[in-house]
mmCIF file of C-alpha atoms in Angstrom:
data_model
loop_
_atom_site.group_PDB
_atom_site.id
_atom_site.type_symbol
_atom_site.label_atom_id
_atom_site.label_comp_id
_atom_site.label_asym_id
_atom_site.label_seq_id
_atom_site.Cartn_x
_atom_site.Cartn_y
_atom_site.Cartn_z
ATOM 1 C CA UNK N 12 0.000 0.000 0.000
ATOM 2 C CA UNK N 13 2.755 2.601 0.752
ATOM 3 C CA UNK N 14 3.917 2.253 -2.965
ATOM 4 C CA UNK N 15 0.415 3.203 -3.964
ATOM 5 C CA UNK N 16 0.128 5.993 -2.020
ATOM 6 C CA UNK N 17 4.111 7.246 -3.166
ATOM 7 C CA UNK N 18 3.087 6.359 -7.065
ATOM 8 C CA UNK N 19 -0.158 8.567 -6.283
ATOM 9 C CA UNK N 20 1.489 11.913 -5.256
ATOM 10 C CA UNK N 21 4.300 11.556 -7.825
ATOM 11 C CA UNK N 22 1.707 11.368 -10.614
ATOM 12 C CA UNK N 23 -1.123 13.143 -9.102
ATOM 13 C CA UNK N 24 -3.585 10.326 -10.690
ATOM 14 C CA UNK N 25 -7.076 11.522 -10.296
ATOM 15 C CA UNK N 26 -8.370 7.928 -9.947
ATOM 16 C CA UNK N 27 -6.946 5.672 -7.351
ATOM 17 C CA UNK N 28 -7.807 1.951 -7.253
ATOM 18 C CA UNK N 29 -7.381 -0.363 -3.963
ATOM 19 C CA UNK N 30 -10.032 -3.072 -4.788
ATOM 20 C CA UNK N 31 -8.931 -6.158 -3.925
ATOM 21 C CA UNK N 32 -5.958 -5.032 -1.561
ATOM 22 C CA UNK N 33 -7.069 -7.245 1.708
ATOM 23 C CA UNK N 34 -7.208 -4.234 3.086
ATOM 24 C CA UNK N 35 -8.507 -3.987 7.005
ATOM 25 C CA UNK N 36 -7.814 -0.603 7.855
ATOM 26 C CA UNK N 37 -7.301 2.606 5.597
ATOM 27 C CA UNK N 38 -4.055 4.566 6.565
ATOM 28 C CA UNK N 39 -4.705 8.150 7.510
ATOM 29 C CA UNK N 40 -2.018 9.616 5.143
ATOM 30 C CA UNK N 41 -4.222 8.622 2.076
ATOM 31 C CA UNK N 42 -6.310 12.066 3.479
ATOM 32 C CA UNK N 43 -3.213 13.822 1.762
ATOM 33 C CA UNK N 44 -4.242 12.724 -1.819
ATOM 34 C CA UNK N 45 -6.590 16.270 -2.052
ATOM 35 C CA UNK N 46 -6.988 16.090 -6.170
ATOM 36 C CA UNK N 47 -8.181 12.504 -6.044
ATOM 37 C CA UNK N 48 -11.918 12.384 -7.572
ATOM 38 C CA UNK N 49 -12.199 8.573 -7.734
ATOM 39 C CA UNK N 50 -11.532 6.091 -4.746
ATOM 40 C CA UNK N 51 -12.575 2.648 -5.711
ATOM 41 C CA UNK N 52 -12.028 0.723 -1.859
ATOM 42 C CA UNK N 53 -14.276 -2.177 -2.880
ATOM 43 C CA UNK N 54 -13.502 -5.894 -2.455
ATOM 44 C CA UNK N 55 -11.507 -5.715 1.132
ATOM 45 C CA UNK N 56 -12.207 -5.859 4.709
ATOM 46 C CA UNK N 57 -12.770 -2.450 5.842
ATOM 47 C CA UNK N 58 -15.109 -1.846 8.725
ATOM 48 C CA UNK N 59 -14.566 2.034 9.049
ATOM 49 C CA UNK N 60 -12.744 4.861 7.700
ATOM 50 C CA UNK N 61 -10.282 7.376 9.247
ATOM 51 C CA UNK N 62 -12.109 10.912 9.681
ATOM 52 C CA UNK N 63 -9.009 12.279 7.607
ATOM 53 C CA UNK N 64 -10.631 11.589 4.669
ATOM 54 C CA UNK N 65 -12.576 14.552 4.868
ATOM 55 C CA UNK N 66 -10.095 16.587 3.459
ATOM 56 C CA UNK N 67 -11.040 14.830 -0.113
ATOM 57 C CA UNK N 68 -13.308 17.493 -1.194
ATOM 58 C CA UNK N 69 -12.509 17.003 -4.735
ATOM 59 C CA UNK N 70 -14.047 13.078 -4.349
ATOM 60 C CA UNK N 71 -16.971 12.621 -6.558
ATOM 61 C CA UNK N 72 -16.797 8.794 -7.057
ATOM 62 C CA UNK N 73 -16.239 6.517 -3.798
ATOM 63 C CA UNK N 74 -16.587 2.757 -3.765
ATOM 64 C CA UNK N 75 -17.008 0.797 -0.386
ATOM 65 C CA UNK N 76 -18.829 -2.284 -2.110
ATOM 66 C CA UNK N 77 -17.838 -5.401 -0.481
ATOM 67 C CA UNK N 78 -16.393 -4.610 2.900
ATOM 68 C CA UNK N 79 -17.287 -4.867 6.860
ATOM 69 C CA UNK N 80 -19.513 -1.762 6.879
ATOM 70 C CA UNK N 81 -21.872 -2.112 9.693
ATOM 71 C CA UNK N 82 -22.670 1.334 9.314
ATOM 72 C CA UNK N 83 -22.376 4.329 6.615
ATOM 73 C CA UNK N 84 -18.962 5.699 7.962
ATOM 74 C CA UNK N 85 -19.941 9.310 9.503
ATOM 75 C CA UNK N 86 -16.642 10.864 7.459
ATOM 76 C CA UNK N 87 -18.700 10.947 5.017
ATOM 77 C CA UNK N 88 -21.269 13.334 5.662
ATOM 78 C CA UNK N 89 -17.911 16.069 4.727
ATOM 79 C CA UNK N 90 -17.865 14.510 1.108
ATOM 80 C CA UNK N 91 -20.155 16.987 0.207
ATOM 81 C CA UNK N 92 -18.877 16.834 -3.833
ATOM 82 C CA UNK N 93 -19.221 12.809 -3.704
ATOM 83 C CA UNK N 94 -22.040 12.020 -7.032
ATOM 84 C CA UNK N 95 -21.310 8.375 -6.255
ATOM 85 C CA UNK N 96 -21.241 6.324 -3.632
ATOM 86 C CA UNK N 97 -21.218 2.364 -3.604
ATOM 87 C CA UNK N 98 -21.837 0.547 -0.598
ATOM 88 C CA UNK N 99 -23.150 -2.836 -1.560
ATOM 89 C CA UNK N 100 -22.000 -6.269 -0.661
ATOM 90 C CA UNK N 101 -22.016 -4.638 3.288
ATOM 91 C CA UNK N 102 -23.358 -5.430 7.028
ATOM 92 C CA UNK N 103 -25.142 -1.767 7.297
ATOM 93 C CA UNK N 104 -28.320 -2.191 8.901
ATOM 94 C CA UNK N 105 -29.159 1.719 9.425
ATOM 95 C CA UNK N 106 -28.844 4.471 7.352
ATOM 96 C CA UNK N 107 -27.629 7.862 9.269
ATOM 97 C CA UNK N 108 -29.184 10.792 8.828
ATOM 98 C CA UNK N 109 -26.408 13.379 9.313
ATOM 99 C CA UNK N 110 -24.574 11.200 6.138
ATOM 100 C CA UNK N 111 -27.611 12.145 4.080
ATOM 101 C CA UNK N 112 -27.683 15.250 4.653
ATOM 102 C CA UNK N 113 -23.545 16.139 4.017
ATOM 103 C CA UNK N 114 -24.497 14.610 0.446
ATOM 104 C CA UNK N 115 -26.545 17.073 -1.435
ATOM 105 C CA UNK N 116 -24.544 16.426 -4.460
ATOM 106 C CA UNK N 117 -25.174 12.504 -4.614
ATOM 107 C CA UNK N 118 -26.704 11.286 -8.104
ATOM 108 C CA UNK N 119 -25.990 7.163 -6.810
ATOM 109 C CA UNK N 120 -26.256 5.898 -4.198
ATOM 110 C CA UNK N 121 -26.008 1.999 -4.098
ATOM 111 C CA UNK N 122 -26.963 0.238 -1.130
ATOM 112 C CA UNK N 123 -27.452 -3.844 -2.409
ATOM 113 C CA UNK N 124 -26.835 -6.729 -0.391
ATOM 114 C CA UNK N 125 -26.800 -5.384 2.606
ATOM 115 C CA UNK N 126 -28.957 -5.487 6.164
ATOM 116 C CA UNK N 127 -31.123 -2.455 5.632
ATOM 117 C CA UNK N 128 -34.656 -2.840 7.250
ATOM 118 C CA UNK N 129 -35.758 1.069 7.160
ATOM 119 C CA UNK N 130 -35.125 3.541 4.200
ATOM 120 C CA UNK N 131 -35.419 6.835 6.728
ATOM 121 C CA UNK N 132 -37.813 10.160 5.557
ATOM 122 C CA UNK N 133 -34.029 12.496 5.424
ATOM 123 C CA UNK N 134 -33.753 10.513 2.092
ATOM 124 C CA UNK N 135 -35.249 13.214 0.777
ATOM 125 C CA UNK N 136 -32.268 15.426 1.338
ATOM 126 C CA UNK N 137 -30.491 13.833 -1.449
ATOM 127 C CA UNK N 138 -32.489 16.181 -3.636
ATOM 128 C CA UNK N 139 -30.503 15.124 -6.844
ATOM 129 C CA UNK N 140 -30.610 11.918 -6.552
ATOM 130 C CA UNK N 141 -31.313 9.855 -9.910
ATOM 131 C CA UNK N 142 -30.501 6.109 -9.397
ATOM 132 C CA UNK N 143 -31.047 4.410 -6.083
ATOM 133 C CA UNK N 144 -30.527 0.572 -5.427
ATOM 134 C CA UNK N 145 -31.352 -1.501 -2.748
ATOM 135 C CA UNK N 146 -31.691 -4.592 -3.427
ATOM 136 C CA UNK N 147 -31.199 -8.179 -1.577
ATOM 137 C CA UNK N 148 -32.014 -6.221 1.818
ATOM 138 C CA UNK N 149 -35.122 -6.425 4.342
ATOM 139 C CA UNK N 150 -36.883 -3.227 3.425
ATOM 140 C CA UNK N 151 -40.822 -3.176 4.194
ATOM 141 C CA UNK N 152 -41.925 0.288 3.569
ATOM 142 C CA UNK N 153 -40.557 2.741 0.780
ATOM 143 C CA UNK N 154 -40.638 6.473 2.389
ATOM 144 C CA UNK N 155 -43.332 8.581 0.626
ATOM 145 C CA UNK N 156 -40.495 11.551 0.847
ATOM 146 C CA UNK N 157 -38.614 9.358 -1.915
ATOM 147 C CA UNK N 158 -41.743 11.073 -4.170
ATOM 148 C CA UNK N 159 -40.150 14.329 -3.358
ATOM 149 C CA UNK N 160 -37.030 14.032 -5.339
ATOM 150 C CA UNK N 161 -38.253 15.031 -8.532
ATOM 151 C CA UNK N 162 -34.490 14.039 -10.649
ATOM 152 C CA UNK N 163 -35.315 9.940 -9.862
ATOM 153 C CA UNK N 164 -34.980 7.858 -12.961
ATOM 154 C CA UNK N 165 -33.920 4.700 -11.403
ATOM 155 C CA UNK N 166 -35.353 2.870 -8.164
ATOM 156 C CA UNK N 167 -34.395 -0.849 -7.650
ATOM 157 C CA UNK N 168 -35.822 -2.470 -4.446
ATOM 158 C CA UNK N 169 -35.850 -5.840 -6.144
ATOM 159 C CA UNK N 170 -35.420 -8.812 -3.085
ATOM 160 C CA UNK N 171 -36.708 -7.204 0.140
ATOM 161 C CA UNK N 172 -40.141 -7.594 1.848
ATOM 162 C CA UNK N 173 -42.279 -4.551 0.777
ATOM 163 C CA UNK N 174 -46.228 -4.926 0.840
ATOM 164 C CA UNK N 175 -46.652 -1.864 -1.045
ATOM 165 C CA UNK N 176 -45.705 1.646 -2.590
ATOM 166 C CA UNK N 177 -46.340 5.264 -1.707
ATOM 167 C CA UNK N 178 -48.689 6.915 -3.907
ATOM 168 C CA UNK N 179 -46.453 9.715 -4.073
ATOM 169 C CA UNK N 180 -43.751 7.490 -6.493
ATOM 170 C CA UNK N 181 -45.909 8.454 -9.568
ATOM 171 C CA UNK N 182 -45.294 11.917 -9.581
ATOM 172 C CA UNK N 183 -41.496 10.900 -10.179
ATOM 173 C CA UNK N 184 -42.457 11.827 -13.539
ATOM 174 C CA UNK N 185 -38.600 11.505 -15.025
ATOM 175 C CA UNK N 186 -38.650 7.994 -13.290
ATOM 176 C CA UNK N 187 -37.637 5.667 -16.351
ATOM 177 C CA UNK N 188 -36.435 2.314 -14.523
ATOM 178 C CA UNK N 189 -38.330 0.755 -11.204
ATOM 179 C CA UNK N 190 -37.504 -2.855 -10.688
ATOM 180 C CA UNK N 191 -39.952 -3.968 -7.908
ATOM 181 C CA UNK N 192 -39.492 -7.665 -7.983
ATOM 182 C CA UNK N 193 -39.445 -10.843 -5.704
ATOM 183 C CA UNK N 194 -41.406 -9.010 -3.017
ATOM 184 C CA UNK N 195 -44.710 -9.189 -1.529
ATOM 185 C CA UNK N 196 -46.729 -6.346 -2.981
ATOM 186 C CA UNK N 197 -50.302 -7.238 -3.498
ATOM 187 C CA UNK N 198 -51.468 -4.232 -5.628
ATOM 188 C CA UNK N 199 -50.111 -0.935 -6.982
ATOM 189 C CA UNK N 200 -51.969 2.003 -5.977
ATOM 190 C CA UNK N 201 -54.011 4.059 -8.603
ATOM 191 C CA UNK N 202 -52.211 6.831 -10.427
ATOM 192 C CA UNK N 203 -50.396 4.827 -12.440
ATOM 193 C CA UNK N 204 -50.141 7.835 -15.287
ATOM 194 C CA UNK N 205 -47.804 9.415 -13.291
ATOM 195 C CA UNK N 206 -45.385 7.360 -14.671
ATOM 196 C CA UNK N 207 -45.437 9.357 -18.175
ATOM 197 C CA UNK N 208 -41.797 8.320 -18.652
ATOM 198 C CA UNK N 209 -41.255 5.056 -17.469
ATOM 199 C CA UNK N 210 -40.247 2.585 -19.699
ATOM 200 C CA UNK N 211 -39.451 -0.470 -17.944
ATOM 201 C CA UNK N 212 -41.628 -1.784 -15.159
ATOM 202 C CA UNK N 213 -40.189 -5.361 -13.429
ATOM 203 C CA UNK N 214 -43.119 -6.612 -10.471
ATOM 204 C CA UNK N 215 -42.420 -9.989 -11.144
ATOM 205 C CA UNK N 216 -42.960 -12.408 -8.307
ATOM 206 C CA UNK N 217 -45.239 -10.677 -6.138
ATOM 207 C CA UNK N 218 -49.104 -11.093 -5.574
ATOM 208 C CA UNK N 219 -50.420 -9.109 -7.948
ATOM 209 C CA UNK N 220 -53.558 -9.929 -8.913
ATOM 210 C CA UNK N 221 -54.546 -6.715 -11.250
ATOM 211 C CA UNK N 222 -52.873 -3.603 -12.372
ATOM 212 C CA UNK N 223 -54.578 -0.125 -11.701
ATOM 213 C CA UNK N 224 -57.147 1.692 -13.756
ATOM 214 C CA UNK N 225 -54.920 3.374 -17.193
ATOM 215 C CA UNK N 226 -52.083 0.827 -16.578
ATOM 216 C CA UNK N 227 -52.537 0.023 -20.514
ATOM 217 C CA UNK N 228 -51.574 3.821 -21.440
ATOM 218 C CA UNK N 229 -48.218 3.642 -19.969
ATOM 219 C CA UNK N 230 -45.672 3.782 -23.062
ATOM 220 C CA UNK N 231 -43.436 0.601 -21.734
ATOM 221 C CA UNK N 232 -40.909 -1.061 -23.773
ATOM 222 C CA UNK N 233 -40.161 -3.769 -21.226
ATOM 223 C CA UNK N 234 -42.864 -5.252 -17.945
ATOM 224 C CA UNK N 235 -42.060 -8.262 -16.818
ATOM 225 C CA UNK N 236 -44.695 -10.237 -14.135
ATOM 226 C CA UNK N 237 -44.101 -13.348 -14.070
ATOM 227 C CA UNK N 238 -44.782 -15.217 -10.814
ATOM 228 C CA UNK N 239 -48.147 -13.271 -9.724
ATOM 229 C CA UNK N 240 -51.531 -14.645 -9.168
ATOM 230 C CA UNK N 241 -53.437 -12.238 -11.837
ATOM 231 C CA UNK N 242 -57.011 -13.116 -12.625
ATOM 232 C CA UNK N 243 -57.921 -15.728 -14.817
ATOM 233 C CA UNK N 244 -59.103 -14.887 -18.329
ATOM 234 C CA UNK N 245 -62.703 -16.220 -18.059
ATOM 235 C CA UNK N 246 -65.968 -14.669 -17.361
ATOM 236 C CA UNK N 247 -67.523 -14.800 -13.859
ATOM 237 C CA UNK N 248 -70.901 -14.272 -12.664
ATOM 238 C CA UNK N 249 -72.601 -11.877 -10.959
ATOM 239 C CA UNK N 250 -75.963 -10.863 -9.809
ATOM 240 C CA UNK N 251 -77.063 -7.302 -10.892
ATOM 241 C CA UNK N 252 -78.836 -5.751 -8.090
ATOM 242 C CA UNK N 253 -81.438 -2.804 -8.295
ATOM 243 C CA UNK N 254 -79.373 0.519 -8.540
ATOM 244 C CA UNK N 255 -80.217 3.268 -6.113
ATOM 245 C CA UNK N 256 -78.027 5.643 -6.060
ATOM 246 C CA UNK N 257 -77.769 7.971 -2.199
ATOM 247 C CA UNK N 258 -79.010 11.615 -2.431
ATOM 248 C CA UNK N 259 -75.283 12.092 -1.312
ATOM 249 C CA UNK N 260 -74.057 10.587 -4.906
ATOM 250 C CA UNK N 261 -76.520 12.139 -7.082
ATOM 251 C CA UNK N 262 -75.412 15.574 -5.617
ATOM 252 C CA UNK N 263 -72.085 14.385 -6.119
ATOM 253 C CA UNK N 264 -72.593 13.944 -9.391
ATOM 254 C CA UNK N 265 -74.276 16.494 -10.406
ATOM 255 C CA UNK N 266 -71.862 19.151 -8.669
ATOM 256 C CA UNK N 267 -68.515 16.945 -10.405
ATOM 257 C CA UNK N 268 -70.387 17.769 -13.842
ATOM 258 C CA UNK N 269 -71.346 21.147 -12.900
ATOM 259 C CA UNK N 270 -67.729 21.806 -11.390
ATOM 260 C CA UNK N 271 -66.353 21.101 -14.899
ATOM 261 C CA UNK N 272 -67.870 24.568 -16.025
ATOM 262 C CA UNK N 273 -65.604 27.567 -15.099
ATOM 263 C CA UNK N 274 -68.204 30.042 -14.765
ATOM 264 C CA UNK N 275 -70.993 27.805 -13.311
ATOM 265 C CA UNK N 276 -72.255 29.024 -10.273
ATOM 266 C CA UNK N 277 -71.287 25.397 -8.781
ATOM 267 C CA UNK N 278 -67.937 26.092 -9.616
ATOM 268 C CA UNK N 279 -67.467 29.502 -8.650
ATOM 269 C CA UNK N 280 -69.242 28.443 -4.973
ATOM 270 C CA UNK N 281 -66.805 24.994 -4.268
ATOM 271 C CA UNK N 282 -63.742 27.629 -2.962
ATOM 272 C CA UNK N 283 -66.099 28.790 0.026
ATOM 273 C CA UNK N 284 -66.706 25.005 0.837
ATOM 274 C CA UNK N 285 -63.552 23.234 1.352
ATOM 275 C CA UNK N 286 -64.448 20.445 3.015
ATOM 276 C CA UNK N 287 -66.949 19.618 0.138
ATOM 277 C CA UNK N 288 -64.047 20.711 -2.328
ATOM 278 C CA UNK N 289 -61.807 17.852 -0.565
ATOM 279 C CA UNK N 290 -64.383 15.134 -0.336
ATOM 280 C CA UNK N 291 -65.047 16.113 -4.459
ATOM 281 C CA UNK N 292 -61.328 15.702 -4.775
ATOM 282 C CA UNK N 293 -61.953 11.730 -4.481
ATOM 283 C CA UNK N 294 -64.346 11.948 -7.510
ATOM 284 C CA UNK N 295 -63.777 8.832 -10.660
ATOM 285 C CA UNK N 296 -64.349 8.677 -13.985
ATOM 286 C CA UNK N 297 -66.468 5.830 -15.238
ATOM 287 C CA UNK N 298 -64.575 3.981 -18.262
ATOM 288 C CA UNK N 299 -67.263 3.795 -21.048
ATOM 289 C CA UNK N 300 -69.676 6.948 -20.667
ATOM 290 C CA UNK N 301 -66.601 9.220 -18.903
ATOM 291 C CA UNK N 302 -69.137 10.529 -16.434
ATOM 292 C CA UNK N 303 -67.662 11.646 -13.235
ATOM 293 C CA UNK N 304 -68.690 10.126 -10.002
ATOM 294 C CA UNK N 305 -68.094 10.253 -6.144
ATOM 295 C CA UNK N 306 -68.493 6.284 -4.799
ATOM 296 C CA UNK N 307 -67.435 3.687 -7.961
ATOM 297 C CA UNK N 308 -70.589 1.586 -8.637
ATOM 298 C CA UNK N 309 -68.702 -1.572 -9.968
ATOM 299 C CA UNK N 310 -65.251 -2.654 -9.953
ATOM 300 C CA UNK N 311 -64.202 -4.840 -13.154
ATOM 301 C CA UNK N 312 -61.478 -6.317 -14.781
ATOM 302 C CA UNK N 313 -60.617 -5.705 -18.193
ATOM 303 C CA UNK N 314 -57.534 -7.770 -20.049
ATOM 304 C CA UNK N 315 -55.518 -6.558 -22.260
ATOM 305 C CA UNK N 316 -53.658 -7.343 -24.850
ATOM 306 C CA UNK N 317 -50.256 -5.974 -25.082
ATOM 307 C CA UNK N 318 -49.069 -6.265 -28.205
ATOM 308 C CA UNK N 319 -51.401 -3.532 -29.215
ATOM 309 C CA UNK N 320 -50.766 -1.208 -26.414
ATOM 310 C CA UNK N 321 -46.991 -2.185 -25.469
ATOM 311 C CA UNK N 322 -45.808 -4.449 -27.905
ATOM 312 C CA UNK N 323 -45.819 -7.453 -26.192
ATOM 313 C CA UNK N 324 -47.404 -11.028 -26.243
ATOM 314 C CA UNK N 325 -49.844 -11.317 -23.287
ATOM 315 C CA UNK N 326 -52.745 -10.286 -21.921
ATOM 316 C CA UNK N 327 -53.272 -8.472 -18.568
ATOM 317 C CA UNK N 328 -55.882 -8.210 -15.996
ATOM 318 C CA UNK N 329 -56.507 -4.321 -15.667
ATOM 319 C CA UNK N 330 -58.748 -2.420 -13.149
ATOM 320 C CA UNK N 331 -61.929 -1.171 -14.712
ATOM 321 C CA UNK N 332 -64.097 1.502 -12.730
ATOM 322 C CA UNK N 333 -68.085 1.933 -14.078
ATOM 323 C CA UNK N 334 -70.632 3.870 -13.030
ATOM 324 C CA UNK N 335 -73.896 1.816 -13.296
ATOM 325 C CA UNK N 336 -74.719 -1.504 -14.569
ATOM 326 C CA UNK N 337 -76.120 0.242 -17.896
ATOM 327 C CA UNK N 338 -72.078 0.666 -18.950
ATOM 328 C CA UNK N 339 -71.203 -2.894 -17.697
ATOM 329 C CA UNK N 340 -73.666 -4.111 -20.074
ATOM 330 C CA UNK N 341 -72.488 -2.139 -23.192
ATOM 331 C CA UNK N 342 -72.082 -4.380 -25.472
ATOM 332 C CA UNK N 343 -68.897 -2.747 -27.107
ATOM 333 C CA UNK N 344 -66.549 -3.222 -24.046
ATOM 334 C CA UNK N 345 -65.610 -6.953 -22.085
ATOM 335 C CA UNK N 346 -65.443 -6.795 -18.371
ATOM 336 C CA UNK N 347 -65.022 -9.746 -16.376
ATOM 337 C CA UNK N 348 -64.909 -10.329 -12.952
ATOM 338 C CA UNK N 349 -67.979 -7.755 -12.098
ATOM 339 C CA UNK N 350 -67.676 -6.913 -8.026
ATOM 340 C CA UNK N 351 -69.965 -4.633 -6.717
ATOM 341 C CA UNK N 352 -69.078 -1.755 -4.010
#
């Protein structure tokens, strides 16, 4: 190692590679290496790192992968210039948030294979953050402040032990890449269109059984969802009851067409009610007539066939939402699986 570190300040390198060094401790008098942007540490036995490093203000690239870590080394909330920052292949089980915070720069952060059970809220401090990966860990709950940080066009939390996502994820509307796979989501939340920009969409091996209302609309070149337990495509039965709609609804109703009108006197009233004006902010839209309603009258499933939509061989179960039985029985659309709210 002391021949590395000679070699480095007689050429002033701007890279400096120690992968692979069996390396358990970092010497202190690598802090002297000022210029270096790129530190690739990966592939020894680290557990920590000496506090000198802070003096590497010009560090942009830093690679811990496949160390000791138990936890994000605290020298490196100084690294404030660091873009990326590999720490896969660790022991961390926490993730600090004074690190976060010294890292408003970071565009990568890779956390894979490690022993991460909480992603905290302060995530959202890495406000220019575009790739994150966390796979192979024990994650249940993705923060909804994730949805804050607009520059996202790559989430991986592929192997870990979520049950769901944050609404808020779809209006990540540069997001390109999200590889949710091998975990135990049973549905993704409506909103789906969010996702203007995403082009490849990996949920296989959950327990999925449909996707939400618009899913076909996405523009995806690649979904892959395999290993889910998506309705069947066959019919199934159902008894049409009586509809009787609540006085509540058919003021609902009325007031969501009405509201549609800028100078109706409906419209120009809601302001001054904003209670009403947040339960209305609940409102659907039925899928064959496009009326707008308050309470969904029946929940179908539609399949579709990708190869028109996405270019792809298969059909998928899609959420349908109708207002009345009259549009369930339109001839011109198939629903299957009629459930009634």
């Amino acid at each position: 190692m002391a021949n590395d570190l000679v070699r480095a300040l007689r050429t002033k390198a701007k890279t400096l590679s120690l992968s692979c060094r069996k390396i358990t401790n970092l010497p202190e008098d690598y802090a002297r290496l000022t210029w270096i942007v790129i530190l690739k540490l990966n592939n020894n036995y680290l557990s920590d790192l000496p506090p000198e490093l802070k003096f590497l203000q010009q560090l942009t690239e830093l690679n811990l992968g496949n160390n000791a870590f138990e936890e994000v080394p605290s020298v490196l909330a100084h690294l404030c210039c660091l873009k990326k920052l590999y720490l896969y292949g660790n022991k961390i089980r926490h993730l600090s948030s004074q690190v976060l915070e010294g890292l408003p720069n970071l565009v990568l952060l890779n956390l894979n294979h490690n022993n991460i059970e909480v992603i905290p809220s302060e995530i959202m401090l890495l406000a220019n953050l575009e790739s994150i990966s966390v796979t192979h860990n024990h994650v249940e709950h993705i923060p909804v402040e994730l949805g804050s940080i607009k520059s996202l066009r790559e989430i991986n939390f592929t192997n870990n032990k979520l049950t769901g996502i944050p609404q808020q994820l779809y209006s990540l509307t540069q997001l390109r890449k999200l590889y949710l796979a091998r975990n135990n989501l049973t549905e993704l939340p409506e909103g789906v269109l969010g996702w203007k920009n995403l082009k490849i969409l990996d949920v296989a091996g959950n327990h999925l059984s449909v996707f939400p209302v618009g899913f076909q609309l996405l523009t995806l070149d690649e979904l892959f969802f395999e290993g889910n337990c998506l309705v069947p495509f066959m019919p199934m039965e159902s008894i049409q009851e009586k509809e009787i709609l609540s006085l509540k609804e058919l003021s609902a109703r009325l007031i969501l067409r009405e509201g549609t009108h800028k100078f109706s006197v409906l419209s120009r009233a809601l302001p001054y009610y904003p209670k009403l004006q947040d339960l209305l902010s609940h409102w659907g839209q039925c899928a064959v007539c496009s009326e707008p309603f308050l309470t969904t009258w029946l929940e179908c499933v539609q399949f579709i066939n990708l190869r028109k939509h996405m270019d792809m061989k298969s059909f998928i179960p899609v959420r349908v939402l109708l207002c009345s039985y009259g549009c369930f029985n339109r001839n011109d659309h198939q629903y299957y699986g009629l459930v009634r709210l």
